[in-house]
Coordinates of C-alpha atoms in Angstrom, one line a residue:
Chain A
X122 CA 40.9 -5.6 18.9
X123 CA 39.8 -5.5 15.3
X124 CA 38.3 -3.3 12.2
X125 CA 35.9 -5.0 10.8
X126 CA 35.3 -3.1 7.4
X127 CA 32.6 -5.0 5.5
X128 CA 31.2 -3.6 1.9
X129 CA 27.6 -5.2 0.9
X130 CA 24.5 -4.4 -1.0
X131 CA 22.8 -1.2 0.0
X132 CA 19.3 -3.2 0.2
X133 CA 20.8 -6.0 2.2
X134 CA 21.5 -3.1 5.6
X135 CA 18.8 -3.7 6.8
X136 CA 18.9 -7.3 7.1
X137 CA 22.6 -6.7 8.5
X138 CA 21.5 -4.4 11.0
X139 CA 19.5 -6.7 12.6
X140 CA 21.9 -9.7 12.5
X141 CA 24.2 -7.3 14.1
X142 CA 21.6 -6.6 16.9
X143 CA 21.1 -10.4 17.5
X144 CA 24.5 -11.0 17.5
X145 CA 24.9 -7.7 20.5
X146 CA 27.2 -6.2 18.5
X147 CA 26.8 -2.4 18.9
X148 CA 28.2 0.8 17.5
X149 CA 29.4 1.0 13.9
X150 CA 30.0 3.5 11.2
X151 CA 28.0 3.1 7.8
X152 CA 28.3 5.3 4.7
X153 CA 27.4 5.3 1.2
X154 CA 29.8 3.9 -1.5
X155 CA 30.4 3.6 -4.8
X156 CA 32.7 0.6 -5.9
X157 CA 32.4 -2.5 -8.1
X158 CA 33.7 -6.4 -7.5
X159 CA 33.5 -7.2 -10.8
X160 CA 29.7 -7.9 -11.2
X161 CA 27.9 -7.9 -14.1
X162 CA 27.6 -4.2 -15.4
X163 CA 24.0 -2.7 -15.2
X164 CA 22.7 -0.7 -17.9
X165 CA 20.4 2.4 -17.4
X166 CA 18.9 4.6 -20.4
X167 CA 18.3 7.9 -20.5
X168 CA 16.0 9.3 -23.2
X169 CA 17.3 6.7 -25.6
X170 CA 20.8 6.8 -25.1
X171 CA 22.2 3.9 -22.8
X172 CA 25.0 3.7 -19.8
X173 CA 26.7 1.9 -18.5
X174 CA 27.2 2.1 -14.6
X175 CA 30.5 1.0 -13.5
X176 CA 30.4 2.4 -10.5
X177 CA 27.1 0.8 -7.9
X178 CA 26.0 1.5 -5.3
X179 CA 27.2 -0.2 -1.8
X180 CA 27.1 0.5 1.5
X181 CA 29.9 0.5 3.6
X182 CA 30.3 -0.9 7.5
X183 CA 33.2 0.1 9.7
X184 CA 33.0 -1.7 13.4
X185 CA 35.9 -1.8 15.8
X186 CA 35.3 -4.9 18.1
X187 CA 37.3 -7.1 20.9
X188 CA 38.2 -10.4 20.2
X189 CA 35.7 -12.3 21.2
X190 CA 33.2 -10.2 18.7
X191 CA 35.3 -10.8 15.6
X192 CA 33.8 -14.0 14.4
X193 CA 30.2 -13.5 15.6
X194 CA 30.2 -9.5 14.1
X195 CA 31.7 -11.9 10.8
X196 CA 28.8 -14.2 11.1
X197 CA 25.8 -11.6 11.1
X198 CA 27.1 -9.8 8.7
X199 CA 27.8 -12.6 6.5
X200 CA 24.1 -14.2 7.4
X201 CA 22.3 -10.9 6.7
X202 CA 24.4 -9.7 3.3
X203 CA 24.5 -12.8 1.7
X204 CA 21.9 -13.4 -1.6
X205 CA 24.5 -15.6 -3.3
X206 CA 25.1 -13.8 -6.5
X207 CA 27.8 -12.1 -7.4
X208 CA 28.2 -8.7 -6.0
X209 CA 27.0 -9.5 -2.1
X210 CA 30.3 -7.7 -1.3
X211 CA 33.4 -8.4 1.2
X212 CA 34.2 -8.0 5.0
X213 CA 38.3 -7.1 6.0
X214 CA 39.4 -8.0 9.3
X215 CA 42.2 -5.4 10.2
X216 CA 44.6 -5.2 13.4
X217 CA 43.6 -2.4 15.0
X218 CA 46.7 -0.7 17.5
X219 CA 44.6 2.0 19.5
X220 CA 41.3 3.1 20.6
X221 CA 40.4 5.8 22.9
X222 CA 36.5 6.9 23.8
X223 CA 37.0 10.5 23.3
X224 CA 33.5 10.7 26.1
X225 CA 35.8 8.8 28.7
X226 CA 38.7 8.6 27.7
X227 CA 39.1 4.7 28.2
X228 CA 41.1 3.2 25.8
X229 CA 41.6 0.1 24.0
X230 CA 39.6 -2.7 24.7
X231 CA 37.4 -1.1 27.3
X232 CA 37.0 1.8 24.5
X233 CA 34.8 -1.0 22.1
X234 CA 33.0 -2.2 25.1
X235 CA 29.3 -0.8 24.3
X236 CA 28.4 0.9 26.8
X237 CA 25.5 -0.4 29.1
X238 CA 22.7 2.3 28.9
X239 CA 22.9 5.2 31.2
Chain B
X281 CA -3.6 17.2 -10.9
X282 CA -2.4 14.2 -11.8
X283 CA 0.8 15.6 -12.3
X284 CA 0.2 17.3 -8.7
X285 CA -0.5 13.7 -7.6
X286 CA 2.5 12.1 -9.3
X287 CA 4.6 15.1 -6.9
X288 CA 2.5 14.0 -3.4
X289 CA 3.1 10.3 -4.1
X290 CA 6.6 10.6 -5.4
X291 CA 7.8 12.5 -2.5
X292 CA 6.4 10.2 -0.2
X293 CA 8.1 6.9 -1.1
X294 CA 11.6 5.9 -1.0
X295 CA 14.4 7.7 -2.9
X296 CA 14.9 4.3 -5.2
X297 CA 10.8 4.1 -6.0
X298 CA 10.1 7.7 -7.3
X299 CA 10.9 7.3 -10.8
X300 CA 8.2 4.0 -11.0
X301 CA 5.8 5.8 -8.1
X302 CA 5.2 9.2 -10.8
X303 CA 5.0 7.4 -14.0
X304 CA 2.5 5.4 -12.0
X305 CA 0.4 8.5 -12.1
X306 CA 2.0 9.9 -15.4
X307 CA 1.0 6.6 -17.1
X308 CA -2.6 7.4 -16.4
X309 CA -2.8 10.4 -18.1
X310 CA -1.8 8.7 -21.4
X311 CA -3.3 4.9 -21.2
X312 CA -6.6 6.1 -19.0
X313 CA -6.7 9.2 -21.3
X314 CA -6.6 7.1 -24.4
X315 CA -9.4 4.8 -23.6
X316 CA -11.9 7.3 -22.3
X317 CA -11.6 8.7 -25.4
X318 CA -12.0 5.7 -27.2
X319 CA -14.5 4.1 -24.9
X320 CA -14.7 5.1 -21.9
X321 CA -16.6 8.5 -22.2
X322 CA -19.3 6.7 -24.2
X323 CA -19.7 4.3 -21.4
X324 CA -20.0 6.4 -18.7
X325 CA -22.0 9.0 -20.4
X326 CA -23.5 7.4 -23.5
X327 CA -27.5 7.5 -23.1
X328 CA -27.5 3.8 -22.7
X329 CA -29.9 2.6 -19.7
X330 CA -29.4 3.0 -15.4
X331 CA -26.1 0.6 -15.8
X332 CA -24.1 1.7 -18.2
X333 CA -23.9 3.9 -21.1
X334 CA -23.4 2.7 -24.9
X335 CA -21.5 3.5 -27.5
X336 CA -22.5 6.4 -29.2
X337 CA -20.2 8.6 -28.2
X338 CA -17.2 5.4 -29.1
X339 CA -14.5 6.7 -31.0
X340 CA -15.1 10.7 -29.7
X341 CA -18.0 9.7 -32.3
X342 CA -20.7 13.0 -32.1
X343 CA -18.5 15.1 -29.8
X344 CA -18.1 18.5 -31.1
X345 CA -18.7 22.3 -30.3
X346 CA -22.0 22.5 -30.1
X347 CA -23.4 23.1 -26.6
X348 CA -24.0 20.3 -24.4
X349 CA -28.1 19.1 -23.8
X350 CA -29.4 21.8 -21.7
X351 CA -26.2 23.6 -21.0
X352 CA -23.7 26.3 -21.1
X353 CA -20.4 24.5 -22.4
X354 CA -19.4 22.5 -25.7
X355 CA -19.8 18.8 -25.4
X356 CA -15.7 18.7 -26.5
X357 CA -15.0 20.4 -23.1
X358 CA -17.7 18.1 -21.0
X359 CA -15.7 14.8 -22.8
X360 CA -12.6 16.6 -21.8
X361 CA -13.2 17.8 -18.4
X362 CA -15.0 14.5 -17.5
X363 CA -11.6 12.9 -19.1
X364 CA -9.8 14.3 -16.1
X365 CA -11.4 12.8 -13.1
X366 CA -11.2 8.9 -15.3
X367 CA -7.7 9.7 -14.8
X368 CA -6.6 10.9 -11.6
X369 CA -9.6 8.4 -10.0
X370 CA -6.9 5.5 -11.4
X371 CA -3.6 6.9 -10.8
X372 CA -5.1 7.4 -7.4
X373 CA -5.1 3.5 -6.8
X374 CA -1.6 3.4 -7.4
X375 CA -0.9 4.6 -4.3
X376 CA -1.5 1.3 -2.4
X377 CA 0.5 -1.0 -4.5
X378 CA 3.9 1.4 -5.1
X379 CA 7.3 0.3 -4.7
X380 CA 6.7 -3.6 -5.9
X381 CA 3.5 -4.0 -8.3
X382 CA 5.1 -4.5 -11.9
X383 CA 4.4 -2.1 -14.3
X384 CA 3.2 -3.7 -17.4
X385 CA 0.4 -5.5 -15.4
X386 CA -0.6 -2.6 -13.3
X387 CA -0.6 -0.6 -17.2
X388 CA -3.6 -3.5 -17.7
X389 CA -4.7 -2.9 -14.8
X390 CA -5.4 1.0 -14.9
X391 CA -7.1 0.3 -18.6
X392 CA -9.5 -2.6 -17.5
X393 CA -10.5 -1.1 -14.6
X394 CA -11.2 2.5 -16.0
X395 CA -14.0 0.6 -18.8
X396 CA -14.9 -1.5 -15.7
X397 CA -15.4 0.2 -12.7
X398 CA -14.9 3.9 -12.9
X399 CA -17.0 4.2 -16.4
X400 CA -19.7 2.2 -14.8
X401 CA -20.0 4.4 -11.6
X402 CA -19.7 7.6 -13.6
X403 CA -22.9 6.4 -15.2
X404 CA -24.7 5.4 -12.5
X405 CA -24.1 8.5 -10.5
X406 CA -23.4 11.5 -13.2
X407 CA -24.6 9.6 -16.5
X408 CA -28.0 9.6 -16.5
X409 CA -28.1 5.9 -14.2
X410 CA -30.0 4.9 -11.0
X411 CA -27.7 6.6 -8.2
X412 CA -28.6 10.1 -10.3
X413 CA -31.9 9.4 -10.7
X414 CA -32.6 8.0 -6.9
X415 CA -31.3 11.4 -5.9
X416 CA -27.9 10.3 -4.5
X417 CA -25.9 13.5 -4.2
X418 CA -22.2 13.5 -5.4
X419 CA -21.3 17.2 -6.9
X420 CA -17.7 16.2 -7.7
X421 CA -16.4 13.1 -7.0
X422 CA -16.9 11.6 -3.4
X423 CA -18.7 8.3 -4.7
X424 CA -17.4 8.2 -8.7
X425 CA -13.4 9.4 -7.7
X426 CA -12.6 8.8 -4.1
X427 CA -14.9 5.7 -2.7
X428 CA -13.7 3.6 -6.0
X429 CA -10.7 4.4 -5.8
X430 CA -10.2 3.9 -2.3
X431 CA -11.8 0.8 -2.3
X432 CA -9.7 -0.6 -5.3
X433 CA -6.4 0.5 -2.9
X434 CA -7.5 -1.7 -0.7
X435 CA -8.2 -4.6 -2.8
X436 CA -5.2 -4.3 -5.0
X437 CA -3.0 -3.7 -1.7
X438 CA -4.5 -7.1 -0.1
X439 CA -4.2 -8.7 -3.5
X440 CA -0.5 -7.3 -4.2
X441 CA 0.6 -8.0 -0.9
X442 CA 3.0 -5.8 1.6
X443 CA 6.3 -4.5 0.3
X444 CA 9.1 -7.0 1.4
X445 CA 10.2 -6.1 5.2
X446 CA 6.6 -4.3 5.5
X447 CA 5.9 -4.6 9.1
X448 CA 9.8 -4.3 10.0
X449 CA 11.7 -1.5 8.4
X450 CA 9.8 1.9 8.6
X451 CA 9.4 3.0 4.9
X452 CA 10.1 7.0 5.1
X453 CA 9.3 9.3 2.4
X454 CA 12.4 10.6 0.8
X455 CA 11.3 13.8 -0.1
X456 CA 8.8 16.0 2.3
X457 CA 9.2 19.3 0.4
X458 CA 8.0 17.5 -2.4
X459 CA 5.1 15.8 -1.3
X460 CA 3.7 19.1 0.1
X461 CA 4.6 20.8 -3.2
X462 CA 2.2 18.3 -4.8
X463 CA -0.6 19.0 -2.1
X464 CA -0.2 22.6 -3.3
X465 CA -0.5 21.8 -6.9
X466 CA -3.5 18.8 -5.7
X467 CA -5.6 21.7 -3.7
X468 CA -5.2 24.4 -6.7
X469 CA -6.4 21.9 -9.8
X470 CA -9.0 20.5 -7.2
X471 CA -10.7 24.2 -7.3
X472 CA -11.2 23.5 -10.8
X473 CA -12.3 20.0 -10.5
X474 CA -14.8 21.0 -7.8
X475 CA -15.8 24.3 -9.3
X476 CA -16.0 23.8 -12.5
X477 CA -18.6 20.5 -11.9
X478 CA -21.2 23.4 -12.0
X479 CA -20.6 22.9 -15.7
X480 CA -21.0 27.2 -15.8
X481 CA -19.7 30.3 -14.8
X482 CA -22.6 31.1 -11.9
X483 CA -23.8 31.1 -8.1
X484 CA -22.9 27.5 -8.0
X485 CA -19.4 27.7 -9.0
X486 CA -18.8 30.1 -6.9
X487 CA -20.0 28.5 -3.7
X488 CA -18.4 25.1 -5.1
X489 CA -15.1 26.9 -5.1
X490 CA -15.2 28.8 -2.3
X491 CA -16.5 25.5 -0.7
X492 CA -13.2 24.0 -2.2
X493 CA -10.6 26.2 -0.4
X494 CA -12.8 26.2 2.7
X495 CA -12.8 22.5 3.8
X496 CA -8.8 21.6 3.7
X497 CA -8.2 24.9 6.4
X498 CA -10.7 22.8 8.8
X499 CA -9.1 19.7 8.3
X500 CA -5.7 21.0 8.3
X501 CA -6.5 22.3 11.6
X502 CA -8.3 19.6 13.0
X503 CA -5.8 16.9 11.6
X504 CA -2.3 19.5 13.6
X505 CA -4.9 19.1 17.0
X506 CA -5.1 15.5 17.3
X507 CA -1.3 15.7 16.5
X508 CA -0.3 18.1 19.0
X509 CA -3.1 15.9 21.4
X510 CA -1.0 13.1 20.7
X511 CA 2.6 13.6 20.3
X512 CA 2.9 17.0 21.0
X513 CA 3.9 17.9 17.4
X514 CA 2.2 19.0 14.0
X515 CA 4.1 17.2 11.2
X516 CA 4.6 18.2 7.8
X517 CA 3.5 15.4 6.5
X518 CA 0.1 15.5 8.5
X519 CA -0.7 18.7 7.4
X520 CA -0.3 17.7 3.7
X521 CA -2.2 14.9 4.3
X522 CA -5.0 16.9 5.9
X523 CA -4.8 19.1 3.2
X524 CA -6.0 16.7 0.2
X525 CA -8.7 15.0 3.5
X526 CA -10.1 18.2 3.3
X527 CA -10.5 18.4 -0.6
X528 CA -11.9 14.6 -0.3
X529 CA -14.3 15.2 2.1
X530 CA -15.9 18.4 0.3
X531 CA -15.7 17.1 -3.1
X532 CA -19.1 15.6 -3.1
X533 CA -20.9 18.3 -1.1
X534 CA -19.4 21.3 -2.1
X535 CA -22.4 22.6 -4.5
X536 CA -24.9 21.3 -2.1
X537 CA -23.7 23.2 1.3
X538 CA -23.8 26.4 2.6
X539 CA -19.6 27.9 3.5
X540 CA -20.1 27.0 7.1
X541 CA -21.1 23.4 6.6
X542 CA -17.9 23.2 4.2
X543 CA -15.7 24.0 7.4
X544 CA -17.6 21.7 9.6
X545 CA -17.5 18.7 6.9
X546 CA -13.6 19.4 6.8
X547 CA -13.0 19.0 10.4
X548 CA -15.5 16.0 11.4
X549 CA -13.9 14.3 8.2
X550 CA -10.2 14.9 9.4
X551 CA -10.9 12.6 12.6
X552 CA -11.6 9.0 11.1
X553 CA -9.3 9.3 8.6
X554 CA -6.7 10.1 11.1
X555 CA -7.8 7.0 13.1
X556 CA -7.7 5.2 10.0
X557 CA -4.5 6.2 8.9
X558 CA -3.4 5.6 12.7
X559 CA -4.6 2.0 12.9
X560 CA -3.5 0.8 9.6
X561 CA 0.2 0.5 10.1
X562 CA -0.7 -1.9 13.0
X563 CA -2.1 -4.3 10.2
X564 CA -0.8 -6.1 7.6
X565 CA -2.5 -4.4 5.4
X566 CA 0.2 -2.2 3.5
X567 CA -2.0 0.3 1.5
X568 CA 1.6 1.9 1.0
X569 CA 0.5 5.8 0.8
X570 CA -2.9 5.4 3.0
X571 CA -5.5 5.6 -0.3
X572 CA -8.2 4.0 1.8
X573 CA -7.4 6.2 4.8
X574 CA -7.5 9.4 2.8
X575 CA -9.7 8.9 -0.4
X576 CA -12.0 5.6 0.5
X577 CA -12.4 7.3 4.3
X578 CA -12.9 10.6 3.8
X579 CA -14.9 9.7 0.3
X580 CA -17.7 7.4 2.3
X581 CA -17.7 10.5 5.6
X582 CA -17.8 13.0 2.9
X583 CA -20.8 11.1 0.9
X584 CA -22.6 10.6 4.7
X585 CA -22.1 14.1 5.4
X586 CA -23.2 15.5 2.3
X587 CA -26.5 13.8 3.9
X588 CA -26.4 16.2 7.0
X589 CA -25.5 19.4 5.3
X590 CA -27.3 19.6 2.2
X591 CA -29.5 22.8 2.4
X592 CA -32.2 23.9 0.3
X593 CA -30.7 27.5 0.5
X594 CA -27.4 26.6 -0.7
X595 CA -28.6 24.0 -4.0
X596 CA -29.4 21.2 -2.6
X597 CA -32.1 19.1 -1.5
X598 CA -32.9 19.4 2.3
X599 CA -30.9 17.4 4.3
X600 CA -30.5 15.8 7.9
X601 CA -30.1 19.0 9.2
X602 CA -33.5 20.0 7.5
X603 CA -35.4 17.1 8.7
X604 CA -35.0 15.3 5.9
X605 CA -33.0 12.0 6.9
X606 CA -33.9 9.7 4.1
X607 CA -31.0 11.5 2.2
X608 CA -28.3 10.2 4.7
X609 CA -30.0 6.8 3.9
X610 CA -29.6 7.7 0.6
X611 CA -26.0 8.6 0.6
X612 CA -25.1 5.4 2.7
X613 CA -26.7 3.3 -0.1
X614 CA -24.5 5.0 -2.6
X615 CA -21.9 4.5 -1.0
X616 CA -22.3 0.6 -0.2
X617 CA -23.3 -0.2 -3.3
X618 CA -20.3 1.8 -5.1
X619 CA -18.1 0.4 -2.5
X620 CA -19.2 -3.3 -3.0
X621 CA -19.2 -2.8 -7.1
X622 CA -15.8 -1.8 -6.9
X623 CA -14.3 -4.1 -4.6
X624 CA -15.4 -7.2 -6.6
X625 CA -14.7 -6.3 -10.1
X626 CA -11.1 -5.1 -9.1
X627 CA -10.8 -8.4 -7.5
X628 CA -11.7 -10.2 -10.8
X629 CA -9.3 -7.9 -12.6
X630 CA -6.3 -8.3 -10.8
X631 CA -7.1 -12.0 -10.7
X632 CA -7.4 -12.4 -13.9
X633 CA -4.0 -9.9 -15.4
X634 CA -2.3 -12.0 -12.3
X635 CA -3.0 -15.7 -15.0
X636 CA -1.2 -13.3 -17.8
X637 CA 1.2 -11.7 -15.7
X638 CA 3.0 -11.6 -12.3
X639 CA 1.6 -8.6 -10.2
X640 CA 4.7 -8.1 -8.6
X641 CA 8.1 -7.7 -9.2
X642 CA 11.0 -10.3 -8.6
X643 CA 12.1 -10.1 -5.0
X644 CA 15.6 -8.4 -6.1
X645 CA 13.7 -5.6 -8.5
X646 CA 11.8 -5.2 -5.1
X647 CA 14.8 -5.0 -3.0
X648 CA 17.2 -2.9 -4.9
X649 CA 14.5 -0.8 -6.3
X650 CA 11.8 -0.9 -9.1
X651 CA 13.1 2.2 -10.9
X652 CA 15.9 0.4 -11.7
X653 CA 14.1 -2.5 -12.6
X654 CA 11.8 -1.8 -14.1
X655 CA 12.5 1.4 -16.0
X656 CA 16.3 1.3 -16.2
X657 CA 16.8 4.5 -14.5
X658 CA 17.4 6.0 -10.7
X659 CA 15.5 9.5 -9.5
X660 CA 19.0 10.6 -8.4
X661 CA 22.4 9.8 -9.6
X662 CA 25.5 11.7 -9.5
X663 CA 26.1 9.9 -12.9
X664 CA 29.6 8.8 -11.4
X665 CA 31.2 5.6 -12.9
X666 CA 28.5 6.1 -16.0
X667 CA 29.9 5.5 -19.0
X668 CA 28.2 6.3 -22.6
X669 CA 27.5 3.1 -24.6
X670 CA 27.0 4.0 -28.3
X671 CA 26.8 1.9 -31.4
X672 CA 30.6 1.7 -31.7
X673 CA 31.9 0.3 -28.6
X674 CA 35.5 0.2 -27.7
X675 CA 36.2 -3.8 -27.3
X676 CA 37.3 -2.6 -23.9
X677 CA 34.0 -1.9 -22.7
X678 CA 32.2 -4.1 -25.2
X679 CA 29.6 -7.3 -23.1
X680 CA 31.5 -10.0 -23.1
X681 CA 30.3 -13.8 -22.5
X682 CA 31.3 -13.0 -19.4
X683 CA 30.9 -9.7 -18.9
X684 CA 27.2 -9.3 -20.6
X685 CA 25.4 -6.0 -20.9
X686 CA 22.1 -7.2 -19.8
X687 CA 19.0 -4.3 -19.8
X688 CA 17.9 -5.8 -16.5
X689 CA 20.8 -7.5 -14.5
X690 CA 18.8 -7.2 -11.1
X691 CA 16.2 -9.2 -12.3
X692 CA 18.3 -12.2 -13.2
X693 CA 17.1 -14.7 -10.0
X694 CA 14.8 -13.7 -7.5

C-alpha cells in the first residue's frame, strides 16, 4: 500500500479528476494549498501599489492505493496536471503501514479496495 | 442598475471571474457613458431622418435646462436618463461571453456597438424613426434594451466560443447571496427605468410602476412551479432569475396595460424562457449567464404580448384582446427587424475588433482565471505569502534574470 500525495495547479483538477476516473482509481482527499516550487513570482496590484505573491495557489491530492494502483494513479495524475511549464507541481509516493475502513472495519489492503456500489 | 447588474452577474460566475465579470458591467458605465454623451445621444435622438439621428445634439451640443419639446422635464435629464438604458443595454451583452473574452477588445466592442446598434434602435423606436412612427409599442425597453441585447449575447457567445471544458465541468456560481442581492438592487432601479419612461410625474407613471413590481411576483411564481413540477424544488437561483424575466417581460408594456395584464404577461413570459434556459445547456451554445434566455426571450414574448394586452383604457392603443390584431403583427415586425439589425452588425463588429485583436484570452489566462490575467488582481485573497513591492527593493526580493517580476506570468504560453 501507498500515499500518493500529489500537489498540482488548481485549474488542472479537473482534468486530473477525470484521468483518475479512467484510470478506476477511486476515493481521495483534495484540499486547497498554498505553496510555491520555485516558479516565476506573479505580481498583482492593488490600487497602484504592487505585490508580490509568493505564496499560489495549488491544490492538494492525498490517495491511499494498493500496489497494483501506484503507477496507473501516477500516470493520470501526471497526464491530467501536466501543461509543461514550470509550476505543474509534484506527486510523493509514501509507504503507508496501516489502514482501517472505520465503516467496516477492514483493514489494510482490503481497506483501499473501493467499494463496489451498494 | 448597472451596478445591480455587475452584483447578479458577478455572483453568478466562478470565484476566479468576478473581478473581470463586474468591471465588465462597471466598464460600461464609463466607456458607453462617455460616448452617448459624445455621440451617441445625438444619434439616437438627433432629429435626423427614420434611420438614425444626426449630430446636433454631438458633443452634449444644445442640451440644457430648458424643458424638453412638448414636455415636462429638462432636456439635461432626458440625455441623462436616456444615458442609462445605452449603458446597462451593453453591459447586458457581457453576460454571454464572461470568464474568457479579453477585455481590451470587448472595451471596443461595448463602444462600437453602442454608436452601432443600440443608438440606431433607440431612434428607430423612441427617436422620432419608422418603428415609432408605424406604431410599434415599446414603453421601456423590450425591443431597444432586451431584444438587442439578447440577440448580440447570442452572437458574441457563438462568435467568442464556449469557455474551455464548457460542455464537461458544470460552471457554478460562486456566490448565490450575491446574485440575488443584485436582482434586488436590478428590480428596484428597474421601477425607475420603467416608471419614469412616462417622462412625468402622472397616471402613467403610476400604472408603469405599479406595472413594474407587478410582473416579477407572476414570474417568480410561475418560474418556483415549473421547478417544483420538475425537480421538486424552488431554487434560489430560479427565483432570481424569474425575478429580472419578470421585469423583461413588462418593460415594453408596462404603460400600455391594465395591472392584471402585467401579472398575466409575467407568468406566460416566465414559461419559454424557462424552456429556453432549460434547453440551452444541452447545446454548445455557451451564452454563459443565459442573456438570450432571459433578455432576448422574454424581450421578443414581452414585445408579442404587449400586442395582446394593450388596452385603450390603460394608454394604449387597442390590442389583440380588443380586436385589434394587426398590433401583434406589428410587434412581431419590430421585433424581427430589431433582432435581424442587431444580429448582423454585431457580427461585423466582432469580426472586425477580432483582425485588431484576439477576442479571447490565452488558454492559461482562461484556465487559471481572467482576473488574474487580465486585471492583476483575485476577488478573494487572504493576502497570504503577499509581499509589498515598492520602489526600493531589497536585492532579496528584487526580479532577477531568472527570477523576473513579470505583470502577467500566466499569460506567458498558451
Amino acid at each position: 500500500m501507498k500515499l500518493v500525495v500529489a500537489i498540482i495547479r488548481p485549474e488542472r483538477l479537473t482534468a486530473v479528476l477525470e484521468q483518475l476516473y479512467r484510470a478506476d482509481v477511486r476515493g481521495l482527499t483534495v484540499s486547497k494549498v498554498q505553496g510555491h516550487g520555485g516558479e516565476t513570482e506573479h505580481v498583482e496590484t492593488y490600487r497602484g501599489v504592487t505585490v508580490k505573491m509568493d505564496l499560489q495557489a495549488k491544490v492538494r491530492l492525498e490517495i491511499g492505493v494498493s500496489e497494483p494502483f501506484v503507477q496507473p494513479t501516477i500516470d493520470a495524475i501526471v497526464a491530467g496536471a501536466r501543461t509543461g511549464d514550470v509550476g505543474d507541481g509534484k506527486i510523493f509516493v509514501m509507504p503507508v503501514e496501516r489502514v482501517v475502513r472505520i465503516r467496516t472495519g477492514e483493514t489494510d489492503s482490503s481497506a483501499v479496495t473501493p467499494i463496489a456500489a451498494s | 442598475m448597472t451596478p445591480a447588474l455587475a452584483l447578479f452577474y458577478g455572483g453568478l460566475v466562478r470565484a476566479k471571474s468576478i473581478l473581470n465579470t463586474m468591471m465588465m458591467s462597471l466598464v460600461a458605465v464609463g466607456v458607453v457613458g462617455l460616448l452617448w454623451a459624445l455621440l451617441g445621444y445625438s444619434l439616437a435622438f438627433g432629429t435626423g431622418g427614420t434611420l438614425l439621428g444626426d449630430l446636433s445634439f454631438a458633443l452634449m451640443n444644445g442640451i440644457g435646462l430648458e424643458l424638453r419639446e412638448g414636455g415636462t422635464i429638462p432636456n439635461l435629464l432626458f440625455f441623462a436618463y436616456q444615458g442609462t438604458f445605452a449603458i446597462i443595454t451593453a453591459a447586458l451583452i457581457s453576460g454571454a461571453i464572461v470568464e474568457r473574452m479579453r477585455f481590451s477588445a470587448y472595451v471596443l466592442f461595448l463602444g462600437a456597438w453602442t454608436l452601432l446598434v443600440y443608438s440606431p434602435v433607440a431612434h428607430w423606436v423612441w427617436g422620432g424613426g419608422w418603428m415609432g412612427k408605424l406604431g410599434i409599442l415599446d414603453f421601456a425597453g423590450g425591443t431597444v434594451v432586451h431584444i438587442t441585447a439578447g440577440t448580440a449575447a447570442w452572437v458574441a457567445a457563438l462568435m467568442v466560443g464556449p469557455r474551455r471544458d464548457y460542455g464537461r465541468q458544470a460552471f457554478l456560481p460562486h456566490n448565490v447571496p450575491m446574485m440575488l442581492t443584485g436582482a434586488a438592487l436590478l428590480w428596484f432601479g428597474w421601477v425607475g427605468f420603467n416608471g419614469g419612461s412616462a417622462l412625468a410625474v402622472n397616471g402613467t407613471a403610476v400604472q408603469a410602476t405599479v406595472n413594474t413590481i407587478l410582473a416579477p411576483f407572476a414570474a417568480m411564481a410561475m418560474w418556483m412551479a415549473l421547478e417544483y413540477w420538475r425537480t421538486g424544488r424552488a431554487t434560489a437561483v430560479g427565483a432570481g432569475t424569474a425575478l429580472v424575466v419578470g421585469l423583461v417581460a413588462i418593460t415594453p408594456a408596462c404603460g400600455f396595460v391594465s395591472p392584471r395584464a402585467a401579472l398575466a404577461i409575467g407568468a406566460l413570459t416566465a414559461i419559454p424562457c424557462h424552456l429556453v434556459i432549460l434547453y440551452r445547456v444541452r447545446t454548445r451554445l455557451d451564452d454563459s449567464l443565459d442573456v438570450l434566455g432571459a433578455h432576448g426571450t422574454g424581450g421578443a414574448v414581452g414585445a408579442l404580448l404587449t400586442g395582446v394586452f394593450t388596452s385603450t383604457a390603460w394608454g394604449g392603443p387597442a390590442g389583440l384582446l380588443e380586436g385589434a390584431p394587426m398590433q401583434l403583427g406589428l410587434q412581431a415586425l419590430g421585433v424581427a427587424v430589431a433582432a435581424a439589425w442587431t444580429a448582423v452588425a454585431t457580427w461585423a463588429i466582432l469580426f472586425v475588433i477580432g483582425k485588431v485583436v484576439p477576442l479571447r484570452v490565452t488558454a492559461r489566462d482562461e484556465a487559471a482565471g481572467v482576473d488574474v490575467g487580465e486585471h492583476g488582481e483575485e476577488g478573494y485573497t487572504d493576502g497570504e505569502g503577499a509581499i509589498l513591492v515598492l520602489e526600493s527593493v531589497t536585492p532579496a526580493l528584487a526580479p532577477t534574470a531568472t527570477h523576473p517580476i513579470v505583470t502577467t506570468p500566466l499569460a506567458r504560453s498558451a
